[in-house]
Amino acid sequence: MFRAIAEQGTFSLKFKRYGTSVLGAPLYYLPSVLKTELLVIAGIHGEEAEGVFLLSRIIRSLNQPLEKTAFVLAANPDGLFLGTRANANGVDLNRNWPTKNWKKDKCFSRPYLESKPEIELSAGKSGASEPETKALLDLIQKLSPKQILAIHSPLACIDSLKRTPVVLALEKVFSLPWVEDIGYPTPGSLGSWCKENKVECITLELPRQSGEEIVRDYQKGFTEILMNDI
Ligand SMILES: [Zn+2]
């Protein structure tokens, strides 16, 4: 099931393309073998590369795709390339989902965790105005997963409406608390879209650690969760 460590510098599994970013980068996902039950998404925010690094290490360690878990390694490749939370149009892709609560207003992000949300970003011209959001929406509708696990950082909690077995397992592996609500409004977020469309959504907010520490501390336990038939 696992590749030798010496082989893990590169990917052996084949990604499929599901779209193109504003700057023309390919959007890739790694399909599951059977019907996708869980879709794991990292890199919606380009300033949160830790989750991408963690998933990349996990995918590179595998010698075959998982039965029921599919992956989007980097949902916002332009943001990761530019080092920005938003995409190349300055749109926060986690405020751009076509939900009833989507708002055209500006949205704000924090320069760092302790500071006020003062950096102005956009929620887009309309819900799913951005190619990255639209492509991911189409992919979710095509795969129709039972659960979505979106990886963010660094709020150090697990946010979901229900404390499902996956949530309990994540709490244990990451030593993080479960919260029913993130504590501030997130109009047009993927979580809001999931709630409206009856898809279970778990947001894993990684702790405030370096990507390298996160891989060291959680790769093994997180891989075991993903490999279980969820
Ligand atoms: Zn985030």
Short mmCIF file of C-alpha atoms and ligand atoms in Angstrom, two decimals:
data_model
loop_
_atom_site.label_atom_id
_atom_site.label_comp_id
_atom_site.label_asym_id
_atom_site.label_seq_id
_atom_site.Cartn_x
_atom_site.Cartn_y
_atom_site.Cartn_z
CA MET A 1 0.00 0.00 0.00
CA PHE A 2 2.89 2.36 0.75
CA ARG A 3 5.82 3.23 -1.47
CA ALA A 4 9.38 3.05 -0.26
CA ILE A 5 10.42 6.40 1.24
CA ALA A 6 13.09 6.81 -1.46
CA GLU A 7 10.36 6.83 -4.11
CA GLN A 8 8.22 9.47 -2.43
CA GLY A 9 9.89 12.47 -4.05
CA THR A 10 7.50 12.23 -6.99
CA PHE A 11 3.90 11.19 -7.64
CA SER A 12 3.07 7.77 -9.03
CA LEU A 13 -0.71 8.21 -9.04
CA LYS A 14 -2.43 9.87 -11.96
CA PHE A 15 -4.36 13.07 -11.44
CA LYS A 16 -7.26 14.06 -13.70
CA ARG A 17 -7.91 17.58 -14.85
CA TYR A 18 -11.18 19.21 -13.82
CA GLY A 19 -10.63 22.79 -14.95
CA THR A 20 -8.33 25.78 -15.44
CA SER A 21 -7.49 28.66 -13.10
CA VAL A 22 -7.64 32.38 -13.94
CA LEU A 23 -3.93 32.36 -14.81
CA GLY A 24 -4.25 29.18 -16.86
CA ALA A 25 -2.99 26.63 -14.31
CA PRO A 26 -4.52 23.15 -14.51
CA LEU A 27 -6.93 22.15 -11.75
CA TYR A 28 -6.34 18.52 -10.85
CA TYR A 29 -8.00 15.90 -8.69
CA LEU A 30 -7.04 12.38 -7.77
CA PRO A 31 -10.07 10.09 -8.25
CA SER A 32 -11.02 7.27 -5.91
CA VAL A 33 -11.20 3.69 -7.22
CA LEU A 34 -14.88 3.24 -6.39
CA LYS A 35 -17.64 5.81 -5.95
CA THR A 36 -16.27 8.76 -3.99
CA GLU A 37 -17.59 8.87 -0.45
CA LEU A 38 -15.15 11.49 0.83
CA LEU A 39 -13.63 14.35 -1.14
CA VAL A 40 -10.65 15.99 0.56
CA ILE A 41 -9.88 19.52 -0.61
CA ALA A 42 -6.80 21.57 0.27
CA GLY A 43 -5.40 24.90 -0.88
CA ILE A 44 -8.61 26.94 -1.29
CA HIS A 45 -6.67 29.74 0.39
CA GLY A 46 -3.23 30.28 -1.14
CA GLU A 47 -1.73 31.47 2.14
CA GLU A 48 -2.51 28.11 3.75
CA ALA A 49 -0.01 25.87 2.01
CA GLU A 50 0.41 23.55 5.02
CA GLY A 51 -2.64 21.52 4.03
CA VAL A 52 -1.38 21.12 0.46
CA PHE A 53 1.98 19.95 1.74
CA LEU A 54 0.34 17.43 4.10
CA LEU A 55 -1.92 15.99 1.39
CA SER A 56 0.92 15.91 -1.12
CA ARG A 57 3.04 13.83 1.25
CA ILE A 58 0.13 11.47 1.86
CA ILE A 59 -0.62 11.04 -1.86
CA ARG A 60 3.07 10.52 -2.66
CA SER A 61 3.27 7.80 -0.01
CA LEU A 62 0.50 5.74 -1.64
CA ASN A 63 1.11 3.17 -4.37
CA GLN A 64 -2.54 3.02 -5.38
CA PRO A 65 -5.53 5.37 -5.17
CA LEU A 66 -7.84 5.03 -2.18
CA GLU A 67 -11.06 3.06 -2.59
CA LYS A 68 -13.53 5.75 -1.62
CA THR A 69 -11.53 8.93 -1.02
CA ALA A 70 -10.69 11.45 -3.76
CA PHE A 71 -8.39 14.45 -3.40
CA VAL A 72 -8.14 17.99 -4.70
CA LEU A 73 -4.60 18.89 -3.76
CA ALA A 74 -4.67 22.59 -4.65
CA ALA A 75 -8.06 24.21 -5.29
CA ASN A 76 -6.47 27.65 -5.74
CA PRO A 77 -3.19 27.09 -7.60
CA ASP A 78 -2.83 30.77 -8.54
CA GLY A 79 -3.12 31.81 -4.89
CA LEU A 80 -0.47 29.28 -3.93
CA PHE A 81 1.77 30.50 -6.78
CA LEU A 82 1.26 34.16 -5.82
CA GLY A 83 1.21 33.56 -2.05
CA THR A 84 -2.24 35.16 -1.71
CA ARG A 85 -5.34 34.03 0.14
CA ALA A 86 -7.48 34.95 -2.88
CA ASN A 87 -7.27 33.85 -6.50
CA ALA A 88 -5.60 36.01 -9.18
CA ASN A 89 -8.76 38.19 -9.40
CA GLY A 90 -8.56 39.02 -5.69
CA VAL A 91 -11.59 36.84 -4.94
CA ASP A 92 -11.71 34.80 -1.73
CA LEU A 93 -12.78 31.44 -3.16
CA ASN A 94 -14.37 30.50 0.16
CA ARG A 95 -16.82 33.43 -0.21
CA ASN A 96 -17.66 32.78 -3.87
CA TRP A 97 -20.04 29.79 -3.65
CA PRO A 98 -23.54 30.17 -5.09
CA THR A 99 -25.45 30.12 -1.81
CA LYS A 100 -28.52 31.96 -0.58
CA ASN A 101 -26.30 33.93 1.78
CA TRP A 102 -23.74 34.94 -0.90
CA LYS A 103 -23.02 38.66 -0.66
CA LYS A 104 -21.43 40.91 -3.22
CA ASP A 105 -19.83 42.94 -0.40
CA LYS A 106 -16.14 43.14 0.18
CA CYS A 107 -14.78 40.54 2.53
CA PHE A 108 -11.80 40.91 4.78
CA SER A 109 -8.91 38.75 5.92
CA ARG A 110 -6.47 39.08 8.77
CA PRO A 111 -2.79 39.82 8.16
CA TYR A 112 -2.16 37.28 10.96
CA LEU A 113 -4.30 35.52 13.54
CA GLU A 114 -4.19 38.13 16.33
CA SER A 115 -4.88 41.11 14.08
CA LYS A 116 -8.13 42.63 12.83
CA PRO A 117 -9.58 41.51 9.49
CA GLU A 118 -8.43 44.53 7.46
CA ILE A 119 -7.22 43.15 4.12
CA GLU A 120 -9.93 43.80 1.54
CA LEU A 121 -10.87 40.98 -0.79
CA SER A 122 -13.84 40.36 -3.04
CA ALA A 123 -16.56 37.71 -2.94
CA GLY A 124 -16.72 37.85 -6.75
CA LYS A 125 -19.24 39.31 -9.18
CA SER A 126 -21.71 36.54 -8.39
CA GLY A 127 -21.73 33.10 -6.78
CA ALA A 128 -19.31 30.81 -8.69
CA SER A 129 -18.07 33.73 -10.84
CA GLU A 130 -14.53 32.39 -10.55
CA PRO A 131 -13.32 29.50 -12.73
CA GLU A 132 -11.78 27.73 -9.72
CA THR A 133 -15.11 27.77 -7.82
CA LYS A 134 -17.19 26.80 -10.85
CA ALA A 135 -14.89 23.89 -11.74
CA LEU A 136 -14.87 22.61 -8.14
CA LEU A 137 -18.65 22.94 -7.95
CA ASP A 138 -18.99 20.89 -11.16
CA LEU A 139 -16.56 18.30 -9.80
CA ILE A 140 -18.49 17.99 -6.52
CA GLN A 141 -21.75 17.58 -8.44
CA LYS A 142 -20.16 14.96 -10.69
CA LEU A 143 -18.57 12.92 -7.87
CA SER A 144 -21.49 13.50 -5.49
CA PRO A 145 -19.48 12.64 -2.34
CA LYS A 146 -21.25 11.95 0.92
CA GLN A 147 -18.74 14.04 2.81
CA ILE A 148 -16.32 16.84 2.00
CA LEU A 149 -13.29 17.53 4.15
CA ALA A 150 -11.84 21.00 3.50
CA ILE A 151 -8.40 21.69 4.95
CA HIS A 152 -7.56 25.20 6.15
CA SER A 153 -5.26 26.73 8.77
CA PRO A 154 -4.40 27.96 11.43
CA LEU A 155 -7.53 28.16 13.61
CA ALA A 156 -6.82 24.80 15.27
CA CYS A 157 -10.29 23.27 15.36
CA ILE A 158 -12.59 20.90 13.52
CA ASP A 159 -15.74 22.61 12.36
CA SER A 160 -18.77 20.56 11.36
CA LEU A 161 -22.48 20.47 12.03
CA LYS A 162 -22.37 16.88 13.25
CA ARG A 163 -19.76 15.09 15.32
CA THR A 164 -19.45 12.19 12.88
CA PRO A 165 -17.03 9.23 13.27
CA VAL A 166 -14.59 11.02 10.93
CA VAL A 167 -14.75 14.13 13.14
CA LEU A 168 -14.08 12.03 16.25
CA ALA A 169 -11.10 10.38 14.55
CA LEU A 170 -9.73 13.77 13.44
CA GLU A 171 -10.12 15.16 16.98
CA LYS A 172 -7.99 12.32 18.28
CA VAL A 173 -5.25 12.41 15.62
CA PHE A 174 -4.84 16.20 15.55
CA SER A 175 -5.68 16.82 19.26
CA LEU A 176 -8.10 19.52 18.19
CA PRO A 177 -11.53 20.50 19.54
CA TRP A 178 -14.74 20.04 17.57
CA VAL A 179 -16.79 23.20 17.06
CA GLU A 180 -20.30 23.40 15.66
CA ASP A 181 -19.73 26.88 14.31
CA ILE A 182 -16.55 28.75 13.41
CA GLY A 183 -17.80 31.79 15.31
CA TYR A 184 -18.11 34.38 12.54
CA PRO A 185 -20.29 34.65 9.41
CA THR A 186 -18.98 32.99 6.26
CA PRO A 187 -21.47 33.89 3.48
CA GLY A 188 -20.76 32.13 0.20
CA SER A 189 -18.44 29.58 1.80
CA LEU A 190 -18.11 25.98 0.68
CA GLY A 191 -19.51 25.02 4.10
CA SER A 192 -22.64 27.13 3.48
CA TRP A 193 -23.07 25.55 0.05
CA CYS A 194 -22.76 22.06 1.54
CA LYS A 195 -25.34 22.87 4.21
CA GLU A 196 -27.83 24.06 1.59
CA ASN A 197 -27.17 21.04 -0.61
CA LYS A 198 -27.23 18.42 2.14
CA VAL A 199 -23.60 17.42 1.81
CA GLU A 200 -21.76 16.76 5.07
CA CYS A 201 -18.87 19.21 5.33
CA ILE A 202 -16.00 19.06 7.77
CA THR A 203 -13.51 21.92 7.94
CA LEU A 204 -10.20 20.86 9.38
CA GLU A 205 -8.44 23.99 10.59
CA LEU A 206 -4.85 22.87 11.08
CA PRO A 207 -2.94 24.09 14.13
CA ARG A 208 -0.46 26.94 13.95
CA GLN A 209 2.56 24.85 13.13
CA SER A 210 4.94 24.76 10.18
CA GLY A 211 4.09 22.46 7.31
CA GLU A 212 7.06 20.33 8.20
CA GLU A 213 5.88 19.92 11.81
CA ILE A 214 2.37 19.12 10.62
CA VAL A 215 3.68 16.35 8.37
CA ARG A 216 5.85 15.01 11.20
CA ASP A 217 3.06 15.02 13.77
CA TYR A 218 -0.05 14.07 11.78
CA GLN A 219 0.72 12.38 8.45
CA LYS A 220 0.58 8.85 9.80
CA GLY A 221 -2.64 9.23 11.80
CA PHE A 222 -4.39 11.24 9.10
CA THR A 223 -3.47 8.66 6.44
CA GLU A 224 -5.02 5.95 8.60
CA ILE A 225 -8.27 7.92 8.82
CA LEU A 226 -8.37 8.42 5.04
CA MET A 227 -7.62 4.76 4.35
CA ASN A 228 -10.49 3.56 6.50
CA ASP A 229 -13.66 2.90 4.56
CA ILE A 230 -15.49 6.00 5.65
ZN ZN B 1 -8.64 29.12 4.89
#
